[in-house]
Amino acid sequence: PDKCVDLVTTSAREAKNFGKEDPRRIVHSFKVGLAITIVSLFYYFDFLYDGLGVSAMWAVITVVVVFEFSVGATFGRGINRAIATFIGGLLGVAAHRLASSTGNNAEPIVLGFSVFFITSIATFIRLFPKMKERHDYGCMIFILTFCLISVSGYRDSEVIEMAHTRLSTVMIGLSATGLICIFICPVWAGEDLHNLTAANIEKLGISLEAFQRKYFETTRNDKNQENKPPVDGYKVVISSKSKEESLVNFARWEPRHGKFKYRHPWDQYIKIAGHTRECAHRFYALYGYLHSEIPTPPIEISKKIEELCTTMSLECSHALKELAIVIKKMTRSPNSEAHLKNAEIAAKNLKLLVQSGLWPESDPLDVIPAAAVALLLIEIVCSTVKIADSVHRLSILSK
Amino acid sequence: PDKCVDLVTTSAREAKNFGKEDPRRIVHSFKVGLAITIVSLFYYFDFLYDGLGVSAMWAVITVVVVFEFSVGATFGRGINRAIATFIGGLLGVAAHRLASSTGNNAEPIVLGFSVFFITSIATFIRLFPKMKERHDYGCMIFILTFCLISVSGYRDSEVIEMAHTRLSTVMIGLSATGLICIFICPVWAGEDLHNLTAANIEKLGISLEAFQRKYFETTRNDKNQENKPPVDGYKVVISSKSKEESLVNFARWEPRHGKFKYRHPWDQYIKIAGHTRECAHRFYALYGYLHSEIPTPPIEISKKIEELCTTMSLECSHALKELAIVIKKMTRSPNSEAHLKNAEIAAKNLKLLVQSGLWPESDPLDVIPAAAVALLLIEIVCSTVKIADSVHRLSILSK
């Protein structure tokens, strides 16, 4: 029993932290609960007079299945569901008519073949990566509606009525979902994407600063392992690709909201993310020199490049953080450009310094890693310039 | 009209290629079509006597919703659906009884609150990343079944009957799906994972070979851009993380098949994939020296390291390719160890060569990239050793 209590308390604590981390999760849960309750009770009172119809529960099912975390995801699913139900219903009625016009004996054969071929083709189409990404759910609903209507074994007039009531109940479910989703604390995928992009750029800035601090600390041989958490930020950036892509997909479905127009340049975020990830990959190479089997260079070597490297890292890191603010506030910032200029100047000087061949008498195995780090930092400055350009382009496009 | 014809022909060609690329896709589509047709017709003949019951269509819905590409994914969904339907039904009956025992006036209030709280809590649980990964579908079905049964407005005996028929039709759908999925050309997620792991390691081997060829070609200044395709293999490795994880999740659901036992060490694949990705990140750094703004070193510099680098790259690349074969065939191969030994010897010599300070009179900006490439290659050899160890461990564990 003690174990049970333990399990309950730990999961309760976990759930609490999970909710605290992003309170919108709790709000979302209550929103879904509200929508389902409203639709359920609406039909509950209806049942009292008419009894439960097949179609009535489609409204409840629609809410459960369509209500997603963000407005864009919900709209995407809802529109998919509406269109797929419509096309599936139409084709289902057609198949049913075709079958019943052929006479009683041939009917099941015609029906069987049409169900077999249409579902096979729809299943195949579902497998295409592009369809899977955006219309997987729509294809499923299409197959479902088509089967249910074509095979229902009713007479023609009833089939059309059934298709009609199914469509109308789905619409009731969809509108309840849509209204609650948009008007009660909406979660916009576009805003999440926007913030994610800014946060990723900021993470790179923090990682760069942390690297600078750590690298020149380790070369001074006092390895204090305290400031570990911020260091891994760049890894998150690399792995956030699929999240960004799905957010862009969702954001496209969203209507105008807040500072985002209807046709906000969502694609530009993909480009920024591409440059950000490119930069993060260079961080991977850079951090490789912190953890690698190749020993970090002794102090007399690192000291010579330390000043320029530090200037460059810090200026570049400031520039990245400024860019994050630029995105967040959607304003231009002259600061980021100034920082970037300083970083570029430091990079140029560092290149000259490396070129002048500073350590002819040292062990090359010590010199090369230090120099490679310097060159990587220079490349990171180049990447940052690219990020700055794409962010600038975003601010032009979104005007 | 010409445009339409164009569109149709291009999509037809695309579909054909897509099917050719992996013929299992076509087979899968027909399997789904077959399963749906069988269940539909089964109920179609049943309707002729009894008319369409609410519950009858659940069998069709179950097939459409549960049938996935691989056996593991189908089983995961099926088991989720079965358990969720059961628990949801049980709780739904309980809520219904509780509500109806409170008397007519309070009934809708009690029902409304129980629906609201239970669906809110289930929605919140769904959002946890761990649940989302494995039981998202189960949570949805739980909410659905719970609502449909608790709100149905029937008398007690009917509710239990409804829960009972719903469970039994779901079972019919599940067994049709399961049988067709397993016995007609099954697609095993475990096998896919196995092959993907082998293919990724092989891709690294090919990329390494390609790099070696390209790098020493570019330094000889004849940039022929022909052999481009294999070069990008390492990028695929980096981005295949989410695919591997979902395949592992699916594979766990699969029964014993072919060379895989029931409790095959699937987790070990995640470890191998981790080392493979680590290695691929070093490739990213390596390829950075091919495309970077830093010019590639002139021929007199690269020539000195060329021989050792070439030996090392080729031996390491052979070792990687051998390891891929080791995984594919599940046998040990003394070849891979021999190649790896050779690569390690070359790495040691290269380290000594770099250490001896070869180019004191050259421009450091030329020397450093070449030396950095050499050091990166040495690290790649280390990564390969790690991959080899984890592959060896897999072969021990799976005995």
PDB file of C-alpha atoms in Angstrom, chain A residues 134-333:
ATOM      1  CA  ARG A 134      -1.782  17.211 -43.791  1.00  0.00           C
ATOM      2  CA  HIS A 135      -4.696  15.027 -44.830  1.00  0.00           C
ATOM      3  CA  ASP A 136      -4.183  11.680 -43.094  1.00  0.00           C
ATOM      4  CA  TYR A 137      -7.200  12.303 -40.945  1.00  0.00           C
ATOM      5  CA  GLY A 138      -9.315  13.454 -43.878  1.00  0.00           C
ATOM      6  CA  CYS A 139      -8.565  10.269 -45.820  1.00  0.00           C
ATOM      7  CA  MET A 140      -9.598   8.157 -42.861  1.00  0.00           C
ATOM      8  CA  ILE A 141     -12.881   9.974 -42.456  1.00  0.00           C
ATOM      9  CA  PHE A 142     -13.500   9.674 -46.180  1.00  0.00           C
ATOM     10  CA  ILE A 143     -13.115   5.880 -46.040  1.00  0.00           C
ATOM     11  CA  LEU A 144     -15.325   5.699 -42.969  1.00  0.00           C
ATOM     12  CA  THR A 145     -18.175   7.785 -44.340  1.00  0.00           C
ATOM     13  CA  PHE A 146     -18.058   6.070 -47.692  1.00  0.00           C
ATOM     14  CA  CYS A 147     -18.306   2.590 -46.155  1.00  0.00           C
ATOM     15  CA  LEU A 148     -21.014   3.437 -43.667  1.00  0.00           C
ATOM     16  CA  ILE A 149     -23.250   5.002 -46.282  1.00  0.00           C
ATOM     17  CA  SER A 150     -22.686   2.714 -49.231  1.00  0.00           C
ATOM     18  CA  VAL A 151     -23.143  -0.505 -47.259  1.00  0.00           C
ATOM     19  CA  SER A 152     -26.028   0.644 -45.092  1.00  0.00           C
ATOM     20  CA  GLY A 153     -28.561  -1.530 -46.902  1.00  0.00           C
ATOM     21  CA  TYR A 154     -31.256   1.076 -46.815  1.00  0.00           C
ATOM     22  CA  ARG A 155     -33.460   2.307 -49.595  1.00  0.00           C
ATOM     23  CA  ASP A 156     -32.283   5.290 -51.641  1.00  0.00           C
ATOM     24  CA  SER A 157     -34.328   7.957 -49.930  1.00  0.00           C
ATOM     25  CA  GLU A 158     -33.172   6.819 -46.528  1.00  0.00           C
ATOM     26  CA  VAL A 159     -29.546   6.804 -47.576  1.00  0.00           C
ATOM     27  CA  ILE A 160     -29.758  10.411 -48.649  1.00  0.00           C
ATOM     28  CA  GLU A 161     -31.469  11.304 -45.410  1.00  0.00           C
ATOM     29  CA  MET A 162     -28.778   9.484 -43.472  1.00  0.00           C
ATOM     30  CA  ALA A 163     -26.024  11.264 -45.368  1.00  0.00           C
ATOM     31  CA  HIS A 164     -27.808  14.528 -44.721  1.00  0.00           C
ATOM     32  CA  THR A 165     -28.228  14.032 -40.961  1.00  0.00           C
ATOM     33  CA  ARG A 166     -24.645  12.810 -40.629  1.00  0.00           C
ATOM     34  CA  LEU A 167     -23.396  15.938 -42.325  1.00  0.00           C
ATOM     35  CA  SER A 168     -25.567  18.213 -40.194  1.00  0.00           C
ATOM     36  CA  THR A 169     -24.601  16.608 -36.878  1.00  0.00           C
ATOM     37  CA  VAL A 170     -20.949  16.785 -37.838  1.00  0.00           C
ATOM     38  CA  MET A 171     -21.492  20.471 -38.500  1.00  0.00           C
ATOM     39  CA  ILE A 172     -23.052  20.971 -35.056  1.00  0.00           C
ATOM     40  CA  GLY A 173     -20.069  19.278 -33.414  1.00  0.00           C
ATOM     41  CA  LEU A 174     -17.660  21.301 -35.521  1.00  0.00           C
ATOM     42  CA  SER A 175     -19.228  24.634 -34.706  1.00  0.00           C
ATOM     43  CA  ALA A 176     -19.297  23.933 -30.959  1.00  0.00           C
ATOM     44  CA  THR A 177     -15.645  22.958 -31.131  1.00  0.00           C
ATOM     45  CA  GLY A 178     -14.672  25.939 -33.248  1.00  0.00           C
ATOM     46  CA  LEU A 179     -16.434  28.507 -31.091  1.00  0.00           C
ATOM     47  CA  ILE A 180     -15.038  27.228 -27.791  1.00  0.00           C
ATOM     48  CA  CYS A 181     -11.603  26.753 -29.307  1.00  0.00           C
ATOM     49  CA  ILE A 182     -11.379  30.312 -30.620  1.00  0.00           C
ATOM     50  CA  PHE A 183     -13.249  32.335 -28.020  1.00  0.00           C
ATOM     51  CA  ILE A 184     -12.059  30.800 -24.739  1.00  0.00           C
ATOM     52  CA  CYS A 185      -8.329  31.424 -24.209  1.00  0.00           C
ATOM     53  CA  PRO A 186      -7.303  30.396 -27.726  1.00  0.00           C
ATOM     54  CA  VAL A 187      -3.918  28.743 -28.277  1.00  0.00           C
ATOM     55  CA  TRP A 188      -2.495  29.912 -31.588  1.00  0.00           C
ATOM     56  CA  ALA A 189      -0.033  27.639 -33.347  1.00  0.00           C
ATOM     57  CA  GLY A 190       1.296  30.686 -35.190  1.00  0.00           C
ATOM     58  CA  GLU A 191       2.174  32.401 -31.942  1.00  0.00           C
ATOM     59  CA  ASP A 192       3.821  29.235 -30.639  1.00  0.00           C
ATOM     60  CA  LEU A 193       5.868  29.005 -33.819  1.00  0.00           C
ATOM     61  CA  HIS A 194       6.833  32.639 -33.505  1.00  0.00           C
ATOM     62  CA  ASN A 195       7.939  32.194 -29.901  1.00  0.00           C
ATOM     63  CA  LEU A 196       9.713  28.921 -30.641  1.00  0.00           C
ATOM     64  CA  THR A 197      11.748  30.594 -33.378  1.00  0.00           C
ATOM     65  CA  ALA A 198      12.738  33.413 -31.055  1.00  0.00           C
ATOM     66  CA  ALA A 199      13.516  30.989 -28.206  1.00  0.00           C
ATOM     67  CA  ASN A 200      15.729  28.853 -30.431  1.00  0.00           C
ATOM     68  CA  ILE A 201      17.782  31.829 -31.541  1.00  0.00           C
ATOM     69  CA  GLU A 202      18.056  32.929 -27.934  1.00  0.00           C
ATOM     70  CA  LYS A 203      19.206  29.441 -26.943  1.00  0.00           C
ATOM     71  CA  LEU A 204      22.025  29.671 -29.447  1.00  0.00           C
ATOM     72  CA  GLY A 205      23.045  32.989 -27.920  1.00  0.00           C
ATOM     73  CA  ILE A 206      23.090  31.476 -24.438  1.00  0.00           C
ATOM     74  CA  SER A 207      24.961  28.391 -25.620  1.00  0.00           C
ATOM     75  CA  LEU A 208      27.584  30.543 -27.291  1.00  0.00           C
ATOM     76  CA  GLU A 209      28.139  32.549 -24.139  1.00  0.00           C
ATOM     77  CA  ALA A 210      28.299  29.364 -22.076  1.00  0.00           C
ATOM     78  CA  PHE A 211      30.800  27.837 -24.465  1.00  0.00           C
ATOM     79  CA  GLN A 212      33.049  30.846 -24.278  1.00  0.00           C
ATOM     80  CA  ARG A 213      32.977  30.724 -20.473  1.00  0.00           C
ATOM     81  CA  LYS A 214      33.516  26.971 -20.295  1.00  0.00           C
ATOM     82  CA  TYR A 215      36.217  26.699 -22.911  1.00  0.00           C
ATOM     83  CA  PHE A 216      38.490  29.278 -21.412  1.00  0.00           C
ATOM     84  CA  GLU A 217      37.719  27.941 -17.948  1.00  0.00           C
ATOM     85  CA  THR A 218      38.622  24.372 -18.877  1.00  0.00           C
ATOM     86  CA  THR A 219      41.852  25.490 -20.410  1.00  0.00           C
ATOM     87  CA  ARG A 220      42.594  27.051 -17.052  1.00  0.00           C
ATOM     88  CA  ASN A 221      41.981  23.589 -15.593  1.00  0.00           C
ATOM     89  CA  ASP A 222      39.366  24.503 -13.009  1.00  0.00           C
ATOM     90  CA  LYS A 223      36.533  22.353 -14.228  1.00  0.00           C
ATOM     91  CA  ASN A 224      33.555  23.369 -12.154  1.00  0.00           C
ATOM     92  CA  GLN A 225      30.532  21.528 -13.410  1.00  0.00           C
ATOM     93  CA  GLU A 226      27.924  23.907 -12.076  1.00  0.00           C
ATOM     94  CA  ASN A 227      26.537  25.797 -15.042  1.00  0.00           C
ATOM     95  CA  LYS A 228      25.536  22.749 -17.015  1.00  0.00           C
ATOM     96  CA  PRO A 229      21.891  23.216 -17.998  1.00  0.00           C
ATOM     97  CA  PRO A 230      22.106  26.099 -20.495  1.00  0.00           C
ATOM     98  CA  VAL A 231      24.838  24.318 -22.422  1.00  0.00           C
ATOM     99  CA  ASP A 232      22.512  21.816 -24.048  1.00  0.00           C
ATOM    100  CA  GLY A 233      20.307  24.456 -25.645  1.00  0.00           C
ATOM    101  CA  TYR A 234      21.776  23.971 -29.095  1.00  0.00           C
ATOM    102  CA  LYS A 235      20.798  20.285 -29.066  1.00  0.00           C
ATOM    103  CA  VAL A 236      17.162  21.244 -28.558  1.00  0.00           C
ATOM    104  CA  VAL A 237      17.436  23.509 -31.608  1.00  0.00           C
ATOM    105  CA  ILE A 238      18.651  20.635 -33.765  1.00  0.00           C
ATOM    106  CA  SER A 239      15.849  18.331 -32.666  1.00  0.00           C
ATOM    107  CA  SER A 240      13.014  20.847 -33.001  1.00  0.00           C
ATOM    108  CA  LYS A 241      12.697  20.476 -36.776  1.00  0.00           C
ATOM    109  CA  SER A 242       9.595  18.280 -36.810  1.00  0.00           C
ATOM    110  CA  LYS A 243       7.901  20.487 -34.216  1.00  0.00           C
ATOM    111  CA  GLU A 244       8.477  23.589 -36.332  1.00  0.00           C
ATOM    112  CA  GLU A 245       7.165  21.893 -39.429  1.00  0.00           C
ATOM    113  CA  SER A 246       3.964  20.769 -37.780  1.00  0.00           C
ATOM    114  CA  LEU A 247       3.448  24.212 -36.252  1.00  0.00           C
ATOM    115  CA  VAL A 248       3.821  25.810 -39.691  1.00  0.00           C
ATOM    116  CA  ASN A 249       1.296  23.334 -41.048  1.00  0.00           C
ATOM    117  CA  PHE A 250      -1.145  24.250 -38.297  1.00  0.00           C
ATOM    118  CA  ALA A 251      -0.498  27.978 -38.512  1.00  0.00           C
ATOM    119  CA  ARG A 252      -1.586  28.027 -42.150  1.00  0.00           C
ATOM    120  CA  TRP A 253      -5.113  27.073 -41.116  1.00  0.00           C
ATOM    121  CA  GLU A 254      -5.447  29.909 -38.659  1.00  0.00           C
ATOM    122  CA  PRO A 255      -7.443  33.089 -39.302  1.00  0.00           C
ATOM    123  CA  ARG A 256      -6.045  36.535 -38.638  1.00  0.00           C
ATOM    124  CA  HIS A 257      -5.217  36.963 -34.953  1.00  0.00           C
ATOM    125  CA  GLY A 258      -3.270  39.450 -32.847  1.00  0.00           C
ATOM    126  CA  LYS A 259      -0.264  40.705 -34.753  1.00  0.00           C
ATOM    127  CA  PHE A 260      -0.510  38.003 -37.418  1.00  0.00           C
ATOM    128  CA  LYS A 261      -2.329  38.641 -40.672  1.00  0.00           C
ATOM    129  CA  TYR A 262      -4.213  35.909 -42.485  1.00  0.00           C
ATOM    130  CA  ARG A 263      -1.419  35.353 -44.986  1.00  0.00           C
ATOM    131  CA  HIS A 264       1.470  35.831 -42.618  1.00  0.00           C
ATOM    132  CA  PRO A 265       4.737  34.655 -44.244  1.00  0.00           C
ATOM    133  CA  TRP A 266       4.894  31.355 -42.354  1.00  0.00           C
ATOM    134  CA  ASP A 267       7.339  29.888 -44.839  1.00  0.00           C
ATOM    135  CA  GLN A 268       9.914  32.441 -43.808  1.00  0.00           C
ATOM    136  CA  TYR A 269       9.982  30.825 -40.354  1.00  0.00           C
ATOM    137  CA  ILE A 270      11.090  27.593 -41.984  1.00  0.00           C
ATOM    138  CA  LYS A 271      13.945  29.478 -43.600  1.00  0.00           C
ATOM    139  CA  ILE A 272      14.977  31.107 -40.335  1.00  0.00           C
ATOM    140  CA  ALA A 273      14.766  27.729 -38.645  1.00  0.00           C
ATOM    141  CA  GLY A 274      16.983  26.253 -41.366  1.00  0.00           C
ATOM    142  CA  HIS A 275      19.690  28.849 -40.767  1.00  0.00           C
ATOM    143  CA  THR A 276      19.314  28.456 -37.013  1.00  0.00           C
ATOM    144  CA  ARG A 277      19.758  24.719 -37.281  1.00  0.00           C
ATOM    145  CA  GLU A 278      22.757  25.157 -39.574  1.00  0.00           C
ATOM    146  CA  CYS A 279      24.294  27.335 -36.891  1.00  0.00           C
ATOM    147  CA  ALA A 280      23.394  24.789 -34.200  1.00  0.00           C
ATOM    148  CA  HIS A 281      25.227  22.099 -36.134  1.00  0.00           C
ATOM    149  CA  ARG A 282      28.356  24.224 -35.966  1.00  0.00           C
ATOM    150  CA  PHE A 283      27.808  24.413 -32.221  1.00  0.00           C
ATOM    151  CA  TYR A 284      27.862  20.652 -32.203  1.00  0.00           C
ATOM    152  CA  ALA A 285      31.288  20.711 -33.796  1.00  0.00           C
ATOM    153  CA  LEU A 286      32.351  23.423 -31.382  1.00  0.00           C
ATOM    154  CA  TYR A 287      31.220  21.554 -28.270  1.00  0.00           C
ATOM    155  CA  GLY A 288      32.999  18.518 -29.651  1.00  0.00           C
ATOM    156  CA  TYR A 289      36.217  20.331 -28.721  1.00  0.00           C
ATOM    157  CA  LEU A 290      35.028  20.619 -25.122  1.00  0.00           C
ATOM    158  CA  HIS A 291      34.355  16.927 -24.622  1.00  0.00           C
ATOM    159  CA  SER A 292      36.719  15.388 -27.117  1.00  0.00           C
ATOM    160  CA  GLU A 293      39.578  13.022 -26.491  1.00  0.00           C
ATOM    161  CA  ILE A 294      41.855  15.698 -27.885  1.00  0.00           C
ATOM    162  CA  PRO A 295      43.108  17.603 -24.836  1.00  0.00           C
ATOM    163  CA  THR A 296      42.258  21.278 -24.610  1.00  0.00           C
ATOM    164  CA  PRO A 297      45.212  23.537 -25.279  1.00  0.00           C
ATOM    165  CA  PRO A 298      47.373  24.742 -22.404  1.00  0.00           C
ATOM    166  CA  ILE A 299      46.941  28.247 -21.094  1.00  0.00           C
ATOM    167  CA  GLU A 300      49.793  29.973 -22.929  1.00  0.00           C
ATOM    168  CA  ILE A 301      48.216  29.047 -26.242  1.00  0.00           C
ATOM    169  CA  SER A 302      44.629  29.812 -25.452  1.00  0.00           C
ATOM    170  CA  LYS A 303      45.535  33.122 -23.878  1.00  0.00           C
ATOM    171  CA  LYS A 304      46.637  34.609 -27.181  1.00  0.00           C
ATOM    172  CA  ILE A 305      43.300  34.021 -28.847  1.00  0.00           C
ATOM    173  CA  GLU A 306      41.205  34.435 -25.741  1.00  0.00           C
ATOM    174  CA  GLU A 307      40.568  38.148 -26.011  1.00  0.00           C
ATOM    175  CA  LEU A 308      39.439  38.160 -29.629  1.00  0.00           C
ATOM    176  CA  CYS A 309      37.467  34.944 -29.216  1.00  0.00           C
ATOM    177  CA  THR A 310      35.747  36.341 -26.173  1.00  0.00           C
ATOM    178  CA  THR A 311      34.812  39.582 -27.921  1.00  0.00           C
ATOM    179  CA  MET A 312      33.566  37.672 -30.918  1.00  0.00           C
ATOM    180  CA  SER A 313      31.550  35.148 -28.898  1.00  0.00           C
ATOM    181  CA  LEU A 314      30.012  37.726 -26.625  1.00  0.00           C
ATOM    182  CA  GLU A 315      29.142  40.161 -29.409  1.00  0.00           C
ATOM    183  CA  CYS A 316      27.714  37.367 -31.510  1.00  0.00           C
ATOM    184  CA  SER A 317      25.808  36.050 -28.516  1.00  0.00           C
ATOM    185  CA  HIS A 318      24.411  39.537 -27.843  1.00  0.00           C
ATOM    186  CA  ALA A 319      23.439  39.825 -31.498  1.00  0.00           C
ATOM    187  CA  LEU A 320      21.591  36.495 -31.334  1.00  0.00           C
ATOM    188  CA  LYS A 321      19.757  37.501 -28.188  1.00  0.00           C
ATOM    189  CA  GLU A 322      18.834  40.845 -29.760  1.00  0.00           C
ATOM    190  CA  LEU A 323      17.531  39.022 -32.825  1.00  0.00           C
ATOM    191  CA  ALA A 324      15.343  36.918 -30.557  1.00  0.00           C
ATOM    192  CA  ILE A 325      13.907  40.126 -29.119  1.00  0.00           C
ATOM    193  CA  VAL A 326      13.474  41.557 -32.608  1.00  0.00           C
ATOM    194  CA  ILE A 327      11.331  38.565 -33.528  1.00  0.00           C
ATOM    195  CA  LYS A 328       9.386  38.592 -30.285  1.00  0.00           C
ATOM    196  CA  LYS A 329       8.516  42.274 -30.513  1.00  0.00           C
ATOM    197  CA  MET A 330       8.409  42.428 -34.305  1.00  0.00           C
ATOM    198  CA  THR A 331      10.456  45.599 -34.397  1.00  0.00           C
ATOM    199  CA  ARG A 332      13.828  46.348 -35.903  1.00  0.00           C
ATOM    200  CA  SER A 333      16.683  46.792 -33.508  1.00  0.00           C
TER     201      SER A 333
END
